[in-house]
Tab-separated table of C-alpha atoms and ligand atoms in Angstrom:
chain	number	residue	atom	x	y	z
A	1	UNK	CA	0.000	0.000	0.000
A	2	UNK	CA	1.070	3.561	-0.608
A	3	UNK	CA	2.239	5.259	2.573
A	4	UNK	CA	0.453	8.047	4.391
A	5	UNK	CA	3.666	9.769	5.438
A	6	UNK	CA	4.706	13.139	4.059
A	7	UNK	CA	7.903	12.588	2.154
A	8	UNK	CA	10.082	14.967	0.147
A	9	UNK	CA	12.436	14.017	-2.639
A	10	UNK	CA	14.281	16.430	-4.854
A	11	UNK	CA	17.706	16.942	-6.332
A	12	UNK	CA	20.072	18.621	-8.730
A	13	UNK	CA	22.440	17.561	-11.461
A	14	UNK	CA	26.058	18.071	-10.432
A	15	UNK	CA	27.188	19.906	-13.553
A	16	UNK	CA	28.271	23.123	-11.832
A	17	UNK	CA	28.150	25.146	-8.658
A	18	UNK	CA	24.688	26.231	-7.584
A	19	UNK	CA	23.725	29.877	-8.030
A	20	UNK	CA	21.247	32.273	-6.486
A	21	UNK	CA	18.653	31.223	-9.082
A	22	UNK	CA	18.758	27.700	-7.628
A	23	UNK	CA	18.575	29.253	-4.184
A	24	UNK	CA	15.386	31.299	-4.574
A	25	UNK	CA	13.935	28.790	-7.052
A	26	UNK	CA	14.168	25.789	-4.742
A	27	UNK	CA	16.966	25.540	-2.169
A	28	UNK	CA	15.616	28.172	0.211
A	29	UNK	CA	12.216	26.484	0.183
A	30	UNK	CA	13.746	23.069	0.851
A	31	UNK	CA	15.420	24.386	3.967
A	32	UNK	CA	12.146	25.956	5.143
A	33	UNK	CA	10.298	22.701	4.543
A	34	UNK	CA	13.007	20.785	6.358
A	35	UNK	CA	12.784	23.097	9.351
A	36	UNK	CA	8.983	23.192	9.376
A	37	UNK	CA	8.980	19.753	10.981
A	38	UNK	CA	5.982	18.831	8.828
A	39	UNK	CA	7.733	16.137	6.820
A	40	UNK	CA	8.431	12.609	7.993
A	41	UNK	CA	11.282	11.962	5.599
A	42	UNK	CA	13.362	14.223	3.358
A	43	UNK	CA	15.665	12.999	0.594
A	44	UNK	CA	17.940	15.357	-1.315
A	45	UNK	CA	19.735	13.747	-4.222
A	46	UNK	CA	22.797	14.676	-6.219
A	47	UNK	CA	21.740	13.366	-9.628
A	48	UNK	CA	25.098	12.245	-11.010
A	49	UNK	CA	23.625	9.471	-13.161
A	50	UNK	CA	21.257	11.953	-14.753
A	51	UNK	CA	24.135	14.402	-15.266
A	52	UNK	CA	25.959	11.659	-17.187
A	53	UNK	CA	23.081	11.339	-19.666
A	54	UNK	CA	24.448	14.378	-21.487
A	55	UNK	CA	28.004	14.308	-20.158
A	56	UNK	CA	28.956	10.721	-20.884
A	57	UNK	CA	32.302	11.866	-22.257
A	58	UNK	CA	33.046	14.061	-19.263
A	59	UNK	CA	32.651	12.038	-16.072
A	60	UNK	CA	35.368	14.095	-14.408
A	61	UNK	CA	33.173	17.189	-14.573
A	62	UNK	CA	30.339	15.355	-12.848
A	63	UNK	CA	32.690	13.894	-10.262
A	64	UNK	CA	34.233	17.273	-9.432
A	65	UNK	CA	30.868	18.952	-9.038
A	66	UNK	CA	29.448	16.452	-6.554
A	67	UNK	CA	31.371	18.072	-3.714
A	68	UNK	CA	30.418	21.557	-4.960
A	69	UNK	CA	26.722	20.743	-4.862
A	70	UNK	CA	27.076	19.003	-1.495
A	71	UNK	CA	28.798	22.079	-0.040
A	72	UNK	CA	26.116	24.319	-1.529
A	73	UNK	CA	23.410	22.152	0.085
A	74	UNK	CA	25.024	22.098	3.485
A	75	UNK	CA	25.856	25.774	3.452
A	76	UNK	CA	22.250	26.689	2.646
A	77	UNK	CA	21.195	24.906	5.806
A	78	UNK	CA	20.194	21.439	4.670
A	79	UNK	CA	20.963	19.475	7.791
A	80	UNK	CA	22.100	15.847	7.518
A	81	UNK	CA	20.397	15.144	10.854
A	82	UNK	CA	17.047	16.057	9.287
A	83	UNK	CA	17.524	15.390	5.567
A	84	UNK	CA	19.109	12.418	3.838
A	85	UNK	CA	21.650	13.752	1.346
A	86	UNK	CA	22.705	11.105	-1.153
A	87	UNK	CA	24.203	10.359	-4.560
A	88	UNK	CA	21.923	8.899	-7.233
A	89	UNK	CA	24.366	6.365	-8.730
A	90	UNK	CA	24.920	4.828	-5.297
A	91	UNK	CA	21.311	3.627	-5.220
A	92	UNK	CA	21.257	0.996	-7.990
A	93	UNK	CA	17.588	0.207	-7.276
A	94	UNK	CA	16.786	3.410	-9.187
A	95	UNK	CA	18.211	1.976	-12.398
A	96	UNK	CA	16.314	-1.253	-11.959
A	97	UNK	CA	13.029	0.582	-11.443
A	98	UNK	CA	13.673	2.718	-14.519
A	99	UNK	CA	13.982	-0.419	-16.616
A	100	UNK	CA	10.490	-1.559	-15.663
A	101	UNK	CA	8.992	1.928	-16.005
A	102	UNK	CA	10.264	2.046	-19.589
A	103	UNK	CA	7.542	-0.453	-20.457
A	104	UNK	CA	4.889	1.994	-19.278
A	105	UNK	CA	5.892	5.003	-21.388
A	106	UNK	CA	5.701	5.503	-25.136
A	107	UNK	CA	8.310	7.130	-27.329
A	108	UNK	CA	5.788	9.713	-28.484
A	109	UNK	CA	4.976	10.624	-24.894
A	110	UNK	CA	8.657	11.320	-24.227
A	111	UNK	CA	8.925	13.326	-27.421
A	112	UNK	CA	6.151	15.599	-26.194
A	113	UNK	CA	7.932	16.478	-22.935
A	114	UNK	CA	8.529	20.252	-23.233
A	115	UNK	CA	11.579	20.283	-20.948
A	116	UNK	CA	13.290	17.514	-22.890
A	117	UNK	CA	12.374	19.183	-26.195
A	118	UNK	CA	13.903	22.415	-25.026
A	119	UNK	CA	17.043	20.755	-23.704
A	120	UNK	CA	17.520	18.846	-26.956
A	121	UNK	CA	17.481	22.191	-28.759
A	122	UNK	CA	19.873	23.813	-26.290
A	123	UNK	CA	22.382	21.009	-26.745
A	124	UNK	CA	22.005	20.767	-30.534
A	125	UNK	CA	21.151	17.131	-29.983
A	126	UNK	CA	18.446	17.010	-32.699
A	127	UNK	CA	19.934	14.211	-34.749
A	128	UNK	CA	21.955	12.477	-32.097
A	129	UNK	CA	20.110	12.294	-28.798
A	130	UNK	CA	21.620	9.717	-26.463
A	131	UNK	CA	18.892	7.202	-25.533
A	132	UNK	CA	19.743	7.720	-21.866
A	133	UNK	CA	19.156	11.446	-22.160
A	134	UNK	CA	15.910	10.979	-24.042
A	135	UNK	CA	14.598	8.685	-21.321
A	136	UNK	CA	15.749	10.667	-18.280
A	137	UNK	CA	12.167	11.629	-17.377
A	138	UNK	CA	11.615	7.922	-16.738
A	139	UNK	CA	14.647	7.693	-14.504
A	140	UNK	CA	13.434	10.793	-12.712
A	141	UNK	CA	10.140	9.013	-12.050
A	142	UNK	CA	12.168	6.238	-10.437
A	143	UNK	CA	14.021	8.794	-8.270
A	144	UNK	CA	10.756	10.171	-6.992
A	145	UNK	CA	8.746	6.975	-6.561
A	146	UNK	CA	11.535	4.924	-4.979
A	147	UNK	CA	11.117	7.096	-1.903
A	148	UNK	CA	7.304	7.206	-2.113
A	149	UNK	CA	7.692	10.979	-2.274
A	150	UNK	CA	4.505	12.971	-1.799
A	151	UNK	CA	6.147	16.332	-2.414
A	152	UNK	CA	8.795	17.383	-4.912
A	153	UNK	CA	10.063	20.951	-4.420
A	154	UNK	CA	11.509	22.029	-7.773
A	155	UNK	CA	11.899	24.880	-10.204
A	156	UNK	CA	9.000	25.222	-12.608
A	157	UNK	CA	11.044	23.821	-15.518
A	158	UNK	CA	10.650	20.458	-13.782
A	159	UNK	CA	6.842	20.380	-13.835
A	160	UNK	CA	6.677	18.149	-16.947
A	161	UNK	CA	8.843	15.607	-15.101
A	162	UNK	CA	6.428	15.434	-12.205
A	163	UNK	CA	3.520	15.058	-14.616
A	164	UNK	CA	5.321	12.183	-16.339
A	165	UNK	CA	5.952	10.595	-12.945
A	166	UNK	CA	2.286	10.841	-11.997
A	167	UNK	CA	1.311	9.087	-15.225
A	168	UNK	CA	3.773	6.277	-14.567
A	169	UNK	CA	2.465	5.881	-11.012
A	170	UNK	CA	-1.144	5.678	-12.190
A	171	UNK	CA	-0.230	3.224	-14.884
A	172	UNK	CA	1.828	0.999	-12.560
A	173	UNK	CA	-0.796	0.994	-9.817
A	174	UNK	CA	-3.522	0.241	-12.360
A	175	UNK	CA	-1.742	-2.631	-14.097
A	176	UNK	CA	-0.097	-4.272	-11.065
A	177	UNK	CA	-1.134	-3.104	-7.636
A	178	UNK	CA	-1.393	0.054	-5.523
A	179	UNK	CA	2.283	0.236	-4.655
A	180	UNK	CA	3.379	3.711	-5.704
A	181	UNK	CA	2.561	7.200	-4.432
A	182	UNK	CA	1.516	10.003	-6.781
A	183	UNK	CA	3.743	12.991	-6.029
A	184	UNK	CA	2.984	16.676	-6.186
A	185	UNK	CA	5.327	19.408	-7.311
A	186	UNK	CA	5.915	22.351	-5.052
A	187	UNK	CA	7.138	25.519	-6.748
A	188	UNK	CA	7.761	28.933	-5.180
A	189	UNK	CA	4.703	31.196	-5.070
A	190	UNK	CA	6.662	34.302	-5.968
A	191	UNK	CA	7.080	34.547	-9.725
A	192	UNK	CA	10.419	36.361	-9.482
A	193	UNK	CA	11.763	33.401	-7.510
A	194	UNK	CA	10.656	30.984	-10.206
A	195	UNK	CA	12.371	32.956	-12.962
A	196	UNK	CA	15.409	34.739	-11.653
A	197	UNK	CA	17.182	36.223	-14.696
A	198	UNK	CA	20.929	36.471	-15.206
A	199	UNK	CA	22.715	39.669	-14.191
A	200	UNK	CA	22.785	40.609	-17.898
A	201	UNK	CA	18.994	40.471	-18.085
A	202	UNK	CA	19.016	37.170	-19.984
A	203	UNK	CA	16.015	35.062	-18.946
A	204	UNK	CA	18.197	32.228	-17.694
A	205	UNK	CA	21.249	32.171	-15.488
A	206	UNK	CA	23.793	29.893	-17.015
A	207	UNK	CA	27.453	29.232	-16.680
A	208	UNK	CA	28.037	29.479	-20.411
A	209	UNK	CA	26.544	32.994	-20.447
A	210	UNK	CA	28.720	34.016	-17.461
A	211	UNK	CA	25.747	35.795	-15.916
A	212	UNK	CA	25.400	33.932	-12.604
A	213	UNK	CA	25.885	34.925	-9.014
A	214	UNK	CA	27.070	31.773	-7.258
A	215	UNK	CA	26.316	30.904	-3.659
A	216	UNK	CA	30.047	30.409	-3.208
A	217	UNK	CA	31.036	33.809	-4.669
A	218	UNK	CA	33.043	36.108	-2.388
A	219	UNK	CA	31.344	39.277	-1.063
A	220	UNK	CA	33.475	41.309	-3.466
A	221	UNK	CA	32.446	39.164	-6.477
A	222	UNK	CA	28.808	39.552	-5.530
A	223	UNK	CA	29.150	43.320	-5.129
A	224	UNK	CA	30.867	43.710	-8.501
A	225	UNK	CA	28.270	41.574	-10.247
A	226	UNK	CA	25.403	43.518	-8.725
A	227	UNK	CA	26.937	46.891	-9.574
A	228	UNK	CA	27.364	45.742	-13.198
A	229	UNK	CA	23.791	44.493	-13.496
A	230	UNK	CA	21.660	45.303	-16.483
A	231	UNK	CA	18.801	47.693	-15.632
A	232	UNK	CA	16.278	49.731	-17.599
A	233	UNK	CA	18.254	50.900	-20.680
A	234	UNK	CA	15.979	53.944	-21.054
A	235	UNK	CA	16.633	55.136	-17.540
A	236	UNK	CA	19.498	57.397	-18.528
A	237	UNK	CA	19.289	60.415	-16.263
A	238	UNK	CA	18.358	60.074	-12.617
A	239	UNK	CA	15.311	62.248	-13.254
A	240	UNK	CA	14.001	59.923	-16.003
A	241	UNK	CA	11.116	57.663	-15.064
A	242	UNK	CA	12.291	54.022	-14.853
A	243	UNK	CA	10.726	50.658	-15.564
A	244	UNK	CA	10.643	47.927	-12.962
A	245	UNK	CA	9.135	45.132	-15.079
A	246	UNK	CA	11.859	43.190	-16.798
A	247	UNK	CA	14.450	45.144	-14.817
A	248	UNK	CA	16.629	42.470	-13.196
A	249	UNK	CA	17.567	44.672	-10.243
A	250	UNK	CA	13.913	44.802	-9.244
A	251	UNK	CA	13.314	41.142	-10.027
A	252	UNK	CA	16.159	40.326	-7.630
A	253	UNK	CA	14.674	42.647	-5.016
A	254	UNK	CA	11.316	40.879	-5.450
A	255	UNK	CA	13.068	37.585	-4.803
A	256	UNK	CA	15.356	38.610	-1.952
A	257	UNK	CA	14.203	41.661	-0.102
A	258	UNK	CA	11.988	41.702	2.967
A	259	UNK	CA	10.495	44.508	4.991
A	260	UNK	CA	13.167	44.349	7.656
A	261	UNK	CA	15.813	45.054	5.026
A	262	UNK	CA	14.302	48.507	4.568
A	263	UNK	CA	14.372	49.218	8.292
A	264	UNK	CA	17.964	48.141	8.417
A	265	UNK	CA	19.467	49.435	5.181
A	266	UNK	CA	17.150	52.050	3.692
A	267	UNK	CA	14.638	53.449	6.191
A	268	UNK	CA	13.531	56.208	3.789
A	269	UNK	CA	11.219	53.598	2.282
A	270	UNK	CA	8.729	51.390	4.085
A	271	UNK	CA	8.716	48.633	1.536
A	272	UNK	CA	9.456	47.571	-2.029
A	273	UNK	CA	6.270	49.068	-3.435
A	274	UNK	CA	7.308	52.537	-2.262
A	275	UNK	CA	10.754	52.100	-3.733
A	276	UNK	CA	9.328	50.922	-7.041
A	277	UNK	CA	6.902	53.864	-7.131
A	278	UNK	CA	9.772	56.312	-6.711
A	279	UNK	CA	11.818	54.610	-9.420
A	280	UNK	CA	8.884	54.736	-11.831
A	281	UNK	CA	8.213	58.401	-11.040
A	282	UNK	CA	11.823	59.278	-11.757
A	283	UNK	CA	14.419	60.850	-9.512
A	284	UNK	CA	15.965	57.632	-8.223
A	285	UNK	CA	19.303	56.508	-9.617
A	286	UNK	CA	20.237	52.910	-10.439
A	287	UNK	CA	23.399	53.005	-8.343
A	288	UNK	CA	21.429	53.648	-5.166
A	289	UNK	CA	19.065	50.783	-5.870
A	290	UNK	CA	21.950	48.460	-6.681
A	291	UNK	CA	23.726	49.402	-3.469
A	292	UNK	CA	20.600	48.472	-1.558
A	293	UNK	CA	20.281	45.179	-3.444
A	294	UNK	CA	23.892	44.498	-2.555
A	295	UNK	CA	23.188	45.036	1.167
A	296	UNK	CA	20.170	42.743	0.969
A	297	UNK	CA	21.960	39.955	-0.870
A	298	UNK	CA	25.071	40.130	1.283
A	299	UNK	CA	22.844	39.792	4.349
A	300	UNK	CA	21.194	36.699	2.880
A	301	UNK	CA	24.421	35.140	1.615
A	302	UNK	CA	26.645	35.742	4.650
A	303	UNK	CA	25.259	32.926	6.847
A	304	UNK	CA	25.551	30.630	3.819
A	305	UNK	CA	29.221	31.545	3.392
A	306	UNK	CA	29.823	31.074	7.079
A	307	UNK	CA	28.481	27.514	7.073
A	308	UNK	CA	30.439	26.789	3.909
A	309	UNK	CA	33.701	27.828	5.582
A	310	UNK	CA	33.033	25.295	8.336
A	311	UNK	CA	32.286	22.386	5.998
A	312	UNK	CA	35.165	23.275	3.663
A	313	UNK	CA	37.529	22.603	6.559
A	314	UNK	CA	36.369	18.984	6.738
A	315	UNK	CA	35.790	17.661	3.229
A	316	UNK	CA	36.144	13.977	4.274
A	317	UNK	CA	33.225	14.586	6.637
A	318	UNK	CA	31.122	15.856	3.702
A	319	UNK	CA	31.847	12.622	1.815
A	320	UNK	CA	30.919	10.653	4.939
A	321	UNK	CA	27.596	12.495	5.098
A	322	UNK	CA	26.920	11.557	1.464
A	323	UNK	CA	27.942	7.956	2.015
A	324	UNK	CA	25.744	7.513	5.068
A	325	UNK	CA	22.883	9.215	3.247
A	326	UNK	CA	23.352	6.926	0.251
A	327	UNK	CA	23.170	3.842	2.466
A	328	UNK	CA	19.974	5.101	4.096
A	329	UNK	CA	18.491	6.014	0.714
A	330	UNK	CA	19.283	2.602	-0.714
A	331	UNK	CA	17.488	0.864	2.159
A	332	UNK	CA	14.341	2.836	1.469
A	333	UNK	CA	14.513	2.275	-2.305
A	334	UNK	CA	15.041	-1.452	-1.773
A	335	UNK	CA	11.789	-1.715	0.181
A	336	UNK	CA	9.846	-0.013	-2.612
A	337	UNK	CA	11.531	-2.119	-5.295
A	338	UNK	CA	10.720	-5.353	-3.458
A	339	UNK	CA	7.057	-4.333	-3.290
A	340	UNK	CA	7.086	-3.427	-6.963
A	341	UNK	CA	8.599	-6.751	-7.948
A	342	UNK	CA	6.072	-8.648	-5.870
A	343	UNK	CA	3.256	-6.722	-7.567
A	344	UNK	CA	4.817	-7.455	-10.960
A	345	UNK	CA	5.101	-11.126	-10.080
A	346	UNK	CA	8.831	-11.231	-10.633
A	347	UNK	CA	9.629	-12.346	-7.102
A	348	UNK	CA	9.912	-16.031	-8.067
A	349	UNK	CA	12.049	-17.280	-5.214
A	350	UNK	CA	9.994	-15.533	-2.509
A	351	UNK	CA	6.787	-17.030	-3.789
A	352	UNK	CA	6.277	-20.422	-2.137
A	353	UNK	CA	2.792	-20.655	-3.637
A	354	UNK	CA	4.232	-20.403	-7.119
A	355	UNK	CA	6.807	-23.078	-6.424
A	356	UNK	CA	4.218	-25.402	-4.844
A	357	UNK	CA	1.797	-24.863	-7.731
A	358	UNK	CA	4.455	-25.629	-10.331
A	359	UNK	CA	5.476	-28.739	-8.395
A	360	UNK	CA	1.891	-29.880	-8.273
A	361	UNK	CA	1.411	-29.306	-11.992
A	362	UNK	CA	4.387	-31.500	-12.819
A	363	UNK	CA	3.599	-34.029	-10.061
A	364	UNK	CA	0.213	-34.663	-11.643
A	365	UNK	CA	1.565	-35.740	-14.971
B	1	LIG	N1	16.252	17.145	-13.303
B	1	LIG	C1	16.702	17.784	-12.101
B	1	LIG	C2	17.607	18.942	-12.508
B	1	LIG	O1	17.776	19.184	-13.663
B	1	LIG	C3	17.457	16.857	-11.178
B	1	LIG	C4	16.640	15.679	-10.704
B	1	LIG	C5	16.918	14.369	-10.975
B	1	LIG	C6	15.474	15.708	-9.907
B	1	LIG	N2	15.984	13.572	-10.404
B	1	LIG	C7	15.095	14.346	-9.735
B	1	LIG	C8	14.700	16.717	-9.341
B	1	LIG	C9	13.942	13.988	-9.015
B	1	LIG	C10	13.560	16.362	-8.615
B	1	LIG	C11	13.186	15.006	-8.477
B	1	LIG	O2	18.179	19.598	-11.670
């Protein structure tokens, strides 16, 4: 039977350091959920096997980034005493589940997945998509269902993956037995958090565009990046009225700034609405707004840097955390897989009834 516990599973591909887009898009929420005490089990996965689906020729990159992502997780406040942090490839049950789920999904269904479509375009894969990459939504369904996750906190680009997972769950439960749990996605309410642009105003932060602010950036790096941010190109003189929509400085403020930041750093304004109104009226320069954004972001990032400094001093301990987490994760996945195999009737040696019935059949002849 599906469980009635509240369980979280989510993860990231280790293809680079995590940036502030990951933070407001998902990481910050994961930490809040973890600390809410409302969840019975929390699994946070470093998806190295998925990262290899489009980096098969570069395993070293994936390997190097595992520790980066782990440090980013820990420094954001994911706590190994409350959340199981683990590495996908170390839970082989996930691969086995994927193999059976492949029978429940059609090629045309995968071809319709908007995220995969988009990623194929981004990678110029059109004519040469690795089969593993094409089928990663299926492996992602295994990641989620192995833990009987009820809740998957992710960025909104991952919604098609959760939908695919739900279809697989319904199909499995319908054909075999009610073993799997249908998960729900949880995305941030605030739209600016879901779509944090790059510092150049590009819709997406990406390493190749060199427009990211990383969680591991130094205070000076962060300050420089903020001061160089793209703003409203028509806001030339201070007295000109400015636009806040599509202005990354204000999108970042939407995502990061809280009322208390005004009290602390800019008491001339009560809140963001007042600041925006002034900017739109004209008479407020970009440099002032950027300086404020810098104060706000430094305040948010400093505790993250502080925790990172502690974990960086004991890297073997970080690997131990991942190893222990992987062992715990595998135990859980093994329970689900055993139930799946029983439902699929591929548990031959556990099934005394089957053995007795076959013996009887041949005994009768
Ligand atoms: N696809 C996710 C990403 O690109 C990583 C991921 C793998 C994941 N398996 C998952 C996320 C399961 C949530 C649930 O970062």
